mmCIF file with all atom_site columns, C-alpha atoms in Angstrom:
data_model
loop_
_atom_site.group_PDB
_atom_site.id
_atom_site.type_symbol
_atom_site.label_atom_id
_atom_site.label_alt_id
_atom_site.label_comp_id
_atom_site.label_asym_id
_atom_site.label_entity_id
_atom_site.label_seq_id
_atom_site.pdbx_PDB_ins_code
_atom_site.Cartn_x
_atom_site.Cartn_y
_atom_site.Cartn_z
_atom_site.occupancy
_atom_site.B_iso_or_equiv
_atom_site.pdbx_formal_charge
_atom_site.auth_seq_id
_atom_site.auth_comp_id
_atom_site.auth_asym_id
_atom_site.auth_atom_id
_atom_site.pdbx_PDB_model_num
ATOM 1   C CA . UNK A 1 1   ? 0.000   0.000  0.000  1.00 55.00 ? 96  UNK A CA 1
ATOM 2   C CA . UNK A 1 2   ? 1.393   3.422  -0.887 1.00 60.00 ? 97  UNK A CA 1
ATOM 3   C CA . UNK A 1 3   ? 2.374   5.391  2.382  1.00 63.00 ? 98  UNK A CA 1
ATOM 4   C CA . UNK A 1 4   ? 0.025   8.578  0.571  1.00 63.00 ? 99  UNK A CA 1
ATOM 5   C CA . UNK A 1 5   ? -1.602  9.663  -2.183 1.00 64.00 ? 100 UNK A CA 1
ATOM 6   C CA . UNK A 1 6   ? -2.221  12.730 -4.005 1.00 67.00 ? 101 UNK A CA 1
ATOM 7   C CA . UNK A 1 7   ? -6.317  13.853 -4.998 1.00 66.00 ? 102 UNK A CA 1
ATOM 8   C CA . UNK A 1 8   ? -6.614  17.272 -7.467 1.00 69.00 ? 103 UNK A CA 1
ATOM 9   C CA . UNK A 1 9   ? -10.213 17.009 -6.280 1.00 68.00 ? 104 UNK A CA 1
ATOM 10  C CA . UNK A 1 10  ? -12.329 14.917 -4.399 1.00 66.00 ? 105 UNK A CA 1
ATOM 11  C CA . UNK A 1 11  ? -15.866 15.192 -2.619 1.00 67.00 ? 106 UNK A CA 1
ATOM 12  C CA . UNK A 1 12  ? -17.008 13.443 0.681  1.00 66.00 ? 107 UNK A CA 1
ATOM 13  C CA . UNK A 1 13  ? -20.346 12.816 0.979  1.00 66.00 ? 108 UNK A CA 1
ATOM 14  C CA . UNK A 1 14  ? -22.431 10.885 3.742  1.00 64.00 ? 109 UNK A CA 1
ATOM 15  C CA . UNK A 1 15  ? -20.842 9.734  6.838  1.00 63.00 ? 110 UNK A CA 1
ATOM 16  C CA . UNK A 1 16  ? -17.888 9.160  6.790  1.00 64.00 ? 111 UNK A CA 1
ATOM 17  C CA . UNK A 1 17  ? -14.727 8.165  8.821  1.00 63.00 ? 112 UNK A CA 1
ATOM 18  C CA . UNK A 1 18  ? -11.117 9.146  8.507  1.00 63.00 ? 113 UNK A CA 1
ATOM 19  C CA . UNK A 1 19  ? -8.483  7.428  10.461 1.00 64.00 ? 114 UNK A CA 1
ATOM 20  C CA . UNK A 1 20  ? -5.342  9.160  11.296 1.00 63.00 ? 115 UNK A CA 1
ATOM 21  C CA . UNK A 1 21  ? -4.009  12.677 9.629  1.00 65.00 ? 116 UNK A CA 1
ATOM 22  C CA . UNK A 1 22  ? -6.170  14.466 7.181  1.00 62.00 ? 117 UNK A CA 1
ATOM 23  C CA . UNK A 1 23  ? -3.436  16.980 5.674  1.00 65.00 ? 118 UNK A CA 1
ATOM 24  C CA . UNK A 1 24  ? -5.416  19.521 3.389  1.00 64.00 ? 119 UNK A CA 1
ATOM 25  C CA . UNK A 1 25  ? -3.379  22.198 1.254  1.00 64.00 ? 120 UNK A CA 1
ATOM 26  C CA . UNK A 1 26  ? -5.347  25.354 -0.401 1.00 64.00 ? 121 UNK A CA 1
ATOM 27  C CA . UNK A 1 27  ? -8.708  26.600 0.180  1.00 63.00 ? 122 UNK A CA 1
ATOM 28  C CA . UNK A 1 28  ? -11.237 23.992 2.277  1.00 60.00 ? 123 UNK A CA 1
ATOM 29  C CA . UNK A 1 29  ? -14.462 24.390 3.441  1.00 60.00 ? 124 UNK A CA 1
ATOM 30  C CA . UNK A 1 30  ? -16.566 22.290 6.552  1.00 54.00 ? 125 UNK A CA 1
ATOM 31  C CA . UNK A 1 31  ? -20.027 22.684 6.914  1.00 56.00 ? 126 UNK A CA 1
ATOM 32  C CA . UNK A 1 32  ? -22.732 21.817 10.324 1.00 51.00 ? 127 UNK A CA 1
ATOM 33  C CA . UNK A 1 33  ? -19.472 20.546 12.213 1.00 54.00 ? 128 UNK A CA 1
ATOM 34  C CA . UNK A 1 34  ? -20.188 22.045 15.351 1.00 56.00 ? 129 UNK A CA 1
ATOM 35  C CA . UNK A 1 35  ? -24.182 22.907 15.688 1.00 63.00 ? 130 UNK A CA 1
ATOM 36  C CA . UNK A 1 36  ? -25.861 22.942 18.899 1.00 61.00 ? 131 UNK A CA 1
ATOM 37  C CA . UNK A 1 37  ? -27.346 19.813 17.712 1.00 60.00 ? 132 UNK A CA 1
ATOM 38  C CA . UNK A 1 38  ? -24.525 17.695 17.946 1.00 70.00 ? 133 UNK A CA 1
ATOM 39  C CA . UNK A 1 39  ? -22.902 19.104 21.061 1.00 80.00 ? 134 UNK A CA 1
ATOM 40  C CA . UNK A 1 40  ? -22.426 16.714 23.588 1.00 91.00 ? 135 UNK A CA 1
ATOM 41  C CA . UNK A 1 41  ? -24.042 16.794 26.833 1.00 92.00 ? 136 UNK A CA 1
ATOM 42  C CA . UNK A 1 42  ? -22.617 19.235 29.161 1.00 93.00 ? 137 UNK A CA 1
ATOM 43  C CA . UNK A 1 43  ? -20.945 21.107 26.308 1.00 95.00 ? 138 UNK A CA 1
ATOM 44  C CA . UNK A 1 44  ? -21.090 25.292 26.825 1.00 97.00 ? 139 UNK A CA 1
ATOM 45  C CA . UNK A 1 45  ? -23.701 26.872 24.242 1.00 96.00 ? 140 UNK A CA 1
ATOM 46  C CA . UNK A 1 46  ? -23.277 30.179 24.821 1.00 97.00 ? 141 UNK A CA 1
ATOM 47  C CA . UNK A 1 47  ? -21.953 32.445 27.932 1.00 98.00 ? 142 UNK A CA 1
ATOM 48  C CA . UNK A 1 48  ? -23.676 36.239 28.498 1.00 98.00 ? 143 UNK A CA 1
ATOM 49  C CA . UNK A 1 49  ? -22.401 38.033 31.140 1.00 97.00 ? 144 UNK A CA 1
ATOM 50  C CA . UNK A 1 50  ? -23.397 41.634 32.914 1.00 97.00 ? 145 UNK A CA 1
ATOM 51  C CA . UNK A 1 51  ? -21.754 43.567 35.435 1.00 96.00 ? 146 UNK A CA 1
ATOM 52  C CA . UNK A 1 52  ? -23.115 45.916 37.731 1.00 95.00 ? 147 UNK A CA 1
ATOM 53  C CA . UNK A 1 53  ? -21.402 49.115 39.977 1.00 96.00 ? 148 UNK A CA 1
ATOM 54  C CA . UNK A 1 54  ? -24.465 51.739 40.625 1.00 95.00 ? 149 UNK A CA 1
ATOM 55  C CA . UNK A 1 55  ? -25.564 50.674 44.038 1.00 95.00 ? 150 UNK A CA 1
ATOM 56  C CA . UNK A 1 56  ? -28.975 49.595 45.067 1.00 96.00 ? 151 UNK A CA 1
ATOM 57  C CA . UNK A 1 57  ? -30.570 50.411 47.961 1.00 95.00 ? 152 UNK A CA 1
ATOM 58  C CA . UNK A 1 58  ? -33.915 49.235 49.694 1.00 95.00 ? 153 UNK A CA 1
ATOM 59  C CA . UNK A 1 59  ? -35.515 48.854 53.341 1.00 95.00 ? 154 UNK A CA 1
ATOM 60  C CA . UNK A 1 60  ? -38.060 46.534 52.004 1.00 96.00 ? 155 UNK A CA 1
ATOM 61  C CA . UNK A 1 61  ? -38.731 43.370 53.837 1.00 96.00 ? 156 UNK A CA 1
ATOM 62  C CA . UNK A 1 62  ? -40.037 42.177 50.401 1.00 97.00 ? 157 UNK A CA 1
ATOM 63  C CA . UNK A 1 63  ? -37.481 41.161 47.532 1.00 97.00 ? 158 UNK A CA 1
ATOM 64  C CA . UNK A 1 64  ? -37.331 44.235 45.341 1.00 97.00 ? 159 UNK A CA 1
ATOM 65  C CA . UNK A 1 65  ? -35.470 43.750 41.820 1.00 98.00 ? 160 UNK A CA 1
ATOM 66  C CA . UNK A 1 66  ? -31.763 45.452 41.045 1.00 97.00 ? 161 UNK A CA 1
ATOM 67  C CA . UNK A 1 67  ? -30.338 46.153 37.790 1.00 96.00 ? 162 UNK A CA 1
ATOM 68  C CA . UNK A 1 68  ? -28.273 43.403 37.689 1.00 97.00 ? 163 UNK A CA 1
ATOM 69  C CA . UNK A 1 69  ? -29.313 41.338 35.252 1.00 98.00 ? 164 UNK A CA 1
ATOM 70  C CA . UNK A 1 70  ? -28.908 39.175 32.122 1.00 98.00 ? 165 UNK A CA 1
ATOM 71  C CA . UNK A 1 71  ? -30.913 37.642 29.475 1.00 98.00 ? 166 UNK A CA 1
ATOM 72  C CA . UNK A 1 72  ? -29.891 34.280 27.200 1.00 98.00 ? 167 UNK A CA 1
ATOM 73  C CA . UNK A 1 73  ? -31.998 32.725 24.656 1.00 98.00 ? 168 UNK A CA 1
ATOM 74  C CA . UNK A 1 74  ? -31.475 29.090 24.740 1.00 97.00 ? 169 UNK A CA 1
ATOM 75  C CA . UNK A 1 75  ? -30.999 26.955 21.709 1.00 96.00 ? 170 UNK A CA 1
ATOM 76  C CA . UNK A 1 76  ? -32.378 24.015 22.994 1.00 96.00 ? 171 UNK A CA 1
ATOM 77  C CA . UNK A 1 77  ? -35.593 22.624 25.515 1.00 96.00 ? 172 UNK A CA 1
ATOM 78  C CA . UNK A 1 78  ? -33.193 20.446 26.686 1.00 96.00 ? 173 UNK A CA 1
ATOM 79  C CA . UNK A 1 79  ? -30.173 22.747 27.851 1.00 97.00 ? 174 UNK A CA 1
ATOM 80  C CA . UNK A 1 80  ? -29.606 23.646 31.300 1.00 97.00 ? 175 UNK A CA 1
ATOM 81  C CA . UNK A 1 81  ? -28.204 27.388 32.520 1.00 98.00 ? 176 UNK A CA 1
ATOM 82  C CA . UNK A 1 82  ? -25.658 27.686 34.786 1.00 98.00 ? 177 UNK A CA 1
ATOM 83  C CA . UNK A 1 83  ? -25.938 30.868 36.870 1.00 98.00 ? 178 UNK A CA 1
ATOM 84  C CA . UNK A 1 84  ? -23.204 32.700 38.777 1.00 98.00 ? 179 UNK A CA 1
ATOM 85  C CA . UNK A 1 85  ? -23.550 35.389 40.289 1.00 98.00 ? 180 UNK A CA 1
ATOM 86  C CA . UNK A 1 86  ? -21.102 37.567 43.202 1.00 97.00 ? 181 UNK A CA 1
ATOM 87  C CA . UNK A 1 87  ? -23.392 40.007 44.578 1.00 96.00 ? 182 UNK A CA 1
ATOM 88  C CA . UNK A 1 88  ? -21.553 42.854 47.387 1.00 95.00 ? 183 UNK A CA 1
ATOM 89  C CA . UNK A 1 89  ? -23.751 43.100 49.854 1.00 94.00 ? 184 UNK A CA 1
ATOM 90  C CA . UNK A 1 90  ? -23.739 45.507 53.011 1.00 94.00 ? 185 UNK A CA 1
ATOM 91  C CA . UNK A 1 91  ? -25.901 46.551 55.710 1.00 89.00 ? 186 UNK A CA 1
ATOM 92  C CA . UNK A 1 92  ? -25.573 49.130 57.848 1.00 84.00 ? 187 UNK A CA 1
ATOM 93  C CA . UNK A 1 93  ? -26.954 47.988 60.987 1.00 84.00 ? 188 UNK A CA 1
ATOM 94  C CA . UNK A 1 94  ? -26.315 45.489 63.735 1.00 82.00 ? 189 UNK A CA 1
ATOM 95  C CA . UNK A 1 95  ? -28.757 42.804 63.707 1.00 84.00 ? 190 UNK A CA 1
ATOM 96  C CA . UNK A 1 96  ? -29.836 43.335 60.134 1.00 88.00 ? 191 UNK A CA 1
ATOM 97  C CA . UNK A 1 97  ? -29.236 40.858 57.272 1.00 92.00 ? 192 UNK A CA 1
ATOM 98  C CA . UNK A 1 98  ? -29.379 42.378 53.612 1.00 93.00 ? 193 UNK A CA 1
ATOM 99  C CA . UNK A 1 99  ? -30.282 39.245 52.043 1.00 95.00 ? 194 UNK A CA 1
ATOM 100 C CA . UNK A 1 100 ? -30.055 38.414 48.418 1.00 97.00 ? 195 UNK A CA 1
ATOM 101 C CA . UNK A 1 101 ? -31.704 36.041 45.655 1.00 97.00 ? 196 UNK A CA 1
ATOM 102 C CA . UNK A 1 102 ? -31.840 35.499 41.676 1.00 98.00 ? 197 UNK A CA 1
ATOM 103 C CA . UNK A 1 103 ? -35.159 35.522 40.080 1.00 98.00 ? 198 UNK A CA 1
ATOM 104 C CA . UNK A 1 104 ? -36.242 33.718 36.652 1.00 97.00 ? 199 UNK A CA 1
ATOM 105 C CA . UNK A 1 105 ? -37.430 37.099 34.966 1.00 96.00 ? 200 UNK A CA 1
ATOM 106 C CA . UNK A 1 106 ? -38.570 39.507 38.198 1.00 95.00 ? 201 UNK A CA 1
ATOM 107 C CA . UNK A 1 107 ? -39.152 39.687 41.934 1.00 95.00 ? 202 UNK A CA 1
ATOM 108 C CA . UNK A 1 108 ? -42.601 38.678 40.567 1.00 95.00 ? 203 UNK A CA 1
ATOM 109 C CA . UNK A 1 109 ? -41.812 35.128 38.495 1.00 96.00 ? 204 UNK A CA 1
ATOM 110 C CA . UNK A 1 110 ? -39.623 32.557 40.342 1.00 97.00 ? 205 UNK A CA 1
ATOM 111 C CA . UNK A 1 111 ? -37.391 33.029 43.344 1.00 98.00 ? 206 UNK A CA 1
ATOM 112 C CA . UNK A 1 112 ? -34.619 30.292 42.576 1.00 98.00 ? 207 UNK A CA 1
ATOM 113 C CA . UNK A 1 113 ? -33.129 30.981 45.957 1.00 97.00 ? 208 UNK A CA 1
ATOM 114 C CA . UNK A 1 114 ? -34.821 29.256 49.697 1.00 96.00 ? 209 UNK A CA 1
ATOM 115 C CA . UNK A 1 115 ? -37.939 31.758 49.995 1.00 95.00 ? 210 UNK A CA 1
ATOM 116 C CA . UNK A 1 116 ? -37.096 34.562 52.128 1.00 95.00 ? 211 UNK A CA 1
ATOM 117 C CA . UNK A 1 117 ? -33.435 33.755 52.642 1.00 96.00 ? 212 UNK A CA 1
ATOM 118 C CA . UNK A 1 118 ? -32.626 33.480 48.958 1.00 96.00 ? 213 UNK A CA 1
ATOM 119 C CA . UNK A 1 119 ? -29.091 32.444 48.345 1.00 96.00 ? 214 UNK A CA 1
ATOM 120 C CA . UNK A 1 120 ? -27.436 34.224 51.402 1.00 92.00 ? 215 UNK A CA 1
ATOM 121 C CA . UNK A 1 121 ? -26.908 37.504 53.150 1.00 91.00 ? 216 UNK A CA 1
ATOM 122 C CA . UNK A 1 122 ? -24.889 39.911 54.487 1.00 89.00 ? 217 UNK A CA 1
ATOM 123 C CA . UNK A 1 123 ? -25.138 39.930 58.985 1.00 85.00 ? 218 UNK A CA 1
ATOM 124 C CA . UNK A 1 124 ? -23.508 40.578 61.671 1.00 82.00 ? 219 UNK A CA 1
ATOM 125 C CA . UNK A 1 125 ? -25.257 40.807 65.513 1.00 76.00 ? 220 UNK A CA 1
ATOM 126 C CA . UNK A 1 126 ? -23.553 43.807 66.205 1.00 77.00 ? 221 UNK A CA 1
ATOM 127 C CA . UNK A 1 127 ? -22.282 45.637 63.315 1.00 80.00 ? 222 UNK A CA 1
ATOM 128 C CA . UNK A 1 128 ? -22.619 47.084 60.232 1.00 81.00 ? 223 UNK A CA 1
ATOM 129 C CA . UNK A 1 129 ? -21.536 44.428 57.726 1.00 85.00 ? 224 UNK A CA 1
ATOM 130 C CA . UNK A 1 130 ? -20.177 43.801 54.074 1.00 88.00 ? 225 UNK A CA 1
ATOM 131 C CA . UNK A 1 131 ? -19.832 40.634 52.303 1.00 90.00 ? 226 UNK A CA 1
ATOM 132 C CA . UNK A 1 132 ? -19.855 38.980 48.705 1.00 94.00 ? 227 UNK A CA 1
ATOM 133 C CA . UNK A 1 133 ? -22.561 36.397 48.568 1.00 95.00 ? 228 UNK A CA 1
ATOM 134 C CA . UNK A 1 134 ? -21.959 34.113 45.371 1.00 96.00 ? 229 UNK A CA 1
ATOM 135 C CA . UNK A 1 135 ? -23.765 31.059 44.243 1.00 96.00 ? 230 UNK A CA 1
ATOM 136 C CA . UNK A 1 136 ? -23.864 28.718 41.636 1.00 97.00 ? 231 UNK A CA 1
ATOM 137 C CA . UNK A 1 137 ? -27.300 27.300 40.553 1.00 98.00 ? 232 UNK A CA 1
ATOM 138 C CA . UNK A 1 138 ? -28.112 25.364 37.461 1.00 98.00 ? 233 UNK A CA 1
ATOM 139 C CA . UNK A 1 139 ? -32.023 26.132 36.087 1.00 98.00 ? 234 UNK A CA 1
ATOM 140 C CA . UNK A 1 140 ? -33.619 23.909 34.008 1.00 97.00 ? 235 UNK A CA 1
ATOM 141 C CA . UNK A 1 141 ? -35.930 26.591 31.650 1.00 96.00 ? 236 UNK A CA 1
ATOM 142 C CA . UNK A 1 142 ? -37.348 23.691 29.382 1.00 97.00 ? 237 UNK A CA 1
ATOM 143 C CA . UNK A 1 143 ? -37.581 26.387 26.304 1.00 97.00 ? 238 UNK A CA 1
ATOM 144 C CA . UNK A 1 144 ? -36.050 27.978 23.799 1.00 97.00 ? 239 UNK A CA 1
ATOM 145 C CA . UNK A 1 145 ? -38.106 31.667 24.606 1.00 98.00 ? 240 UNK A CA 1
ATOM 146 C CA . UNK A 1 146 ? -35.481 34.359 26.009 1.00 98.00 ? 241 UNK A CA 1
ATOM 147 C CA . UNK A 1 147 ? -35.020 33.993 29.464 1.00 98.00 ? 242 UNK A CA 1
ATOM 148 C CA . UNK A 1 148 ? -34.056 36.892 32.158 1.00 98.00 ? 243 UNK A CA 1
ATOM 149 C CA . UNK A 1 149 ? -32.625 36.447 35.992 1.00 98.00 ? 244 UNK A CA 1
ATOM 150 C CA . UNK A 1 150 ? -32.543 39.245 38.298 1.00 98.00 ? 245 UNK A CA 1
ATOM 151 C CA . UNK A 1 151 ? -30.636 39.738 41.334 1.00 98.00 ? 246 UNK A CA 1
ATOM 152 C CA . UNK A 1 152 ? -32.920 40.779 44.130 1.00 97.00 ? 247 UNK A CA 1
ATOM 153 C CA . UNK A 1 153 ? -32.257 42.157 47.867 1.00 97.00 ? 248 UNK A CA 1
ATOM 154 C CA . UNK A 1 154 ? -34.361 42.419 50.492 1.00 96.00 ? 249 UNK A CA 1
ATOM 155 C CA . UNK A 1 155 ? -34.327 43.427 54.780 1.00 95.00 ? 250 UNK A CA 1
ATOM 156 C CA . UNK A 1 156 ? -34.386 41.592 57.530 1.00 94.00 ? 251 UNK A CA 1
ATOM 157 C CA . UNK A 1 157 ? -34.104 43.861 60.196 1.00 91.00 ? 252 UNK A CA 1
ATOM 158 C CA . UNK A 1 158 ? -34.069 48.039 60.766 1.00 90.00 ? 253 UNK A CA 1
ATOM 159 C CA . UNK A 1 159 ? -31.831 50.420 58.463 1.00 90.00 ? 254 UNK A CA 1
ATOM 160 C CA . UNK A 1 160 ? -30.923 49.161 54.782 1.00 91.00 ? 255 UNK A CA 1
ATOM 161 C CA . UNK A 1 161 ? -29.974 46.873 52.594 1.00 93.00 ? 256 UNK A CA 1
ATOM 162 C CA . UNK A 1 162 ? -27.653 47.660 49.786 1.00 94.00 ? 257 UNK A CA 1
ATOM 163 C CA . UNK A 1 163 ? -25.890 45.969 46.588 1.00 95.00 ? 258 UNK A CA 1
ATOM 164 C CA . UNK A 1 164 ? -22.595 47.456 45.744 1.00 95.00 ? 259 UNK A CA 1
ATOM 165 C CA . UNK A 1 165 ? -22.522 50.435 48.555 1.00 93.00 ? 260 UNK A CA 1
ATOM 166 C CA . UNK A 1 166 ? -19.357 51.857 47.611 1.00 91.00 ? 261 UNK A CA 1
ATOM 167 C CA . UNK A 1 167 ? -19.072 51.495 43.895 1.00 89.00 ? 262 UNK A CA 1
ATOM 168 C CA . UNK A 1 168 ? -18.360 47.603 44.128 1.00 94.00 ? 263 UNK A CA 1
ATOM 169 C CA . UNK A 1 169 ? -18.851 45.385 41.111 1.00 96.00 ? 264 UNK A CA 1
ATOM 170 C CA . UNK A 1 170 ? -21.348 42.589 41.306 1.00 97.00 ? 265 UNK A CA 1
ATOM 171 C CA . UNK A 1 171 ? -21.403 40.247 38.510 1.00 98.00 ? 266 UNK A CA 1
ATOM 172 C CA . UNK A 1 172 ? -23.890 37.624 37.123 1.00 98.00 ? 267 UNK A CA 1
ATOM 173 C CA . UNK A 1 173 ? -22.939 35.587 34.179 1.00 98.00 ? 268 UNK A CA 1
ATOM 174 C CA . UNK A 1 174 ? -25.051 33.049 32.333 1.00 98.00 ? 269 UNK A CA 1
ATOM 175 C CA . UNK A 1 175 ? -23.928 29.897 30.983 1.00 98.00 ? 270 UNK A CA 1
ATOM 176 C CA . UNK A 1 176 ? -25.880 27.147 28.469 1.00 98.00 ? 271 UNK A CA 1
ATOM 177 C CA . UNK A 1 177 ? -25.304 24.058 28.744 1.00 97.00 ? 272 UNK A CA 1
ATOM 178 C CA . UNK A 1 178 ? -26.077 20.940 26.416 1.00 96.00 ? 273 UNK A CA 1
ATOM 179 C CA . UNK A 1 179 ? -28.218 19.033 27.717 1.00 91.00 ? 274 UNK A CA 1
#
């Protein structure tokens, strides 16, 4: 058998299967390779991130929506989104907790945090405190419609409850996932 050959043209059609090195010289062109389709399970889609400084401020005892948020369309019923978010979160009086959450669209569609205690908060018995509350949680929307989370705060306690108090940067980044 000859060690290689040499092709002036040549079309592949079908499936088909190429062991070892494929060496191509001049102009070449691949088509549907890599579609969402035929991703693998627990390949990345897509990744949309948004990054937020203003700071938010409420005394509600109620979740009440911040700024920080971000929308991905997925391609697929079947993906999953990975959500990440580090949210700064302060509160300026002892005994309070400035607690904070992520919401599938608004503070009025679905808290994906633990009901009123969302995904953490930000306390301290006796002082004034600041942390950064971050969390990982993997939704599974079941459609392909555009989908928006929204980082909420909320009060437990007297005084307020803020996101980014002194300019901070909060982040929340959304990642698809093949399902």
């Amino acid at each position: 058998f000859p060690s290689s050959i040499s092709v002036d043209s040549a079309t592949i059609s079908g499936n088909t299967t190429i062991g070892g090195t494929l060496g191509v010289t001049g102009t070449t062109t691949l088509s549907n390779q890599l579609t969402d389709a035929n991703m693998s399970a627990g390949s990345v889609i897509q990744v949309v991130e948004a990054t937020h400084s203003a700071q938010a401020v409420t005394t509600s005892s109620s979740f009440v929506d911040t700024s920080l948020t971000v929308s991905i369309t997925p391609r697929a019923t079947s993906s999953k989104v990975l959500l990440l978010m580090n949210a700064q979160m302060y509160h300026g009086t002892g005994g309070a907790q400035a607690f904070v959450t992520l919401f599938r669209g608004d503070s009025s569609g679905t808290n994906l945090g633990n009901g009123d205690f969302g995904f953490g908060a930000a306390h301290n018995a006796a002082y004034a405190d600041k942390n950064t509350v971050s969390i990982s949680y993997l939704d599974s929307p079941s459609t392909t419609n555009s989908q928006t989370y929204t980082c909420a705060i909320r009060l437990a306690g007297s005084g307020y409850s803020y996101l980014n108090v002194n300019g901070e940067k909060s982040t929340l980044t959304a990642i698809e996932i093949a399902g």
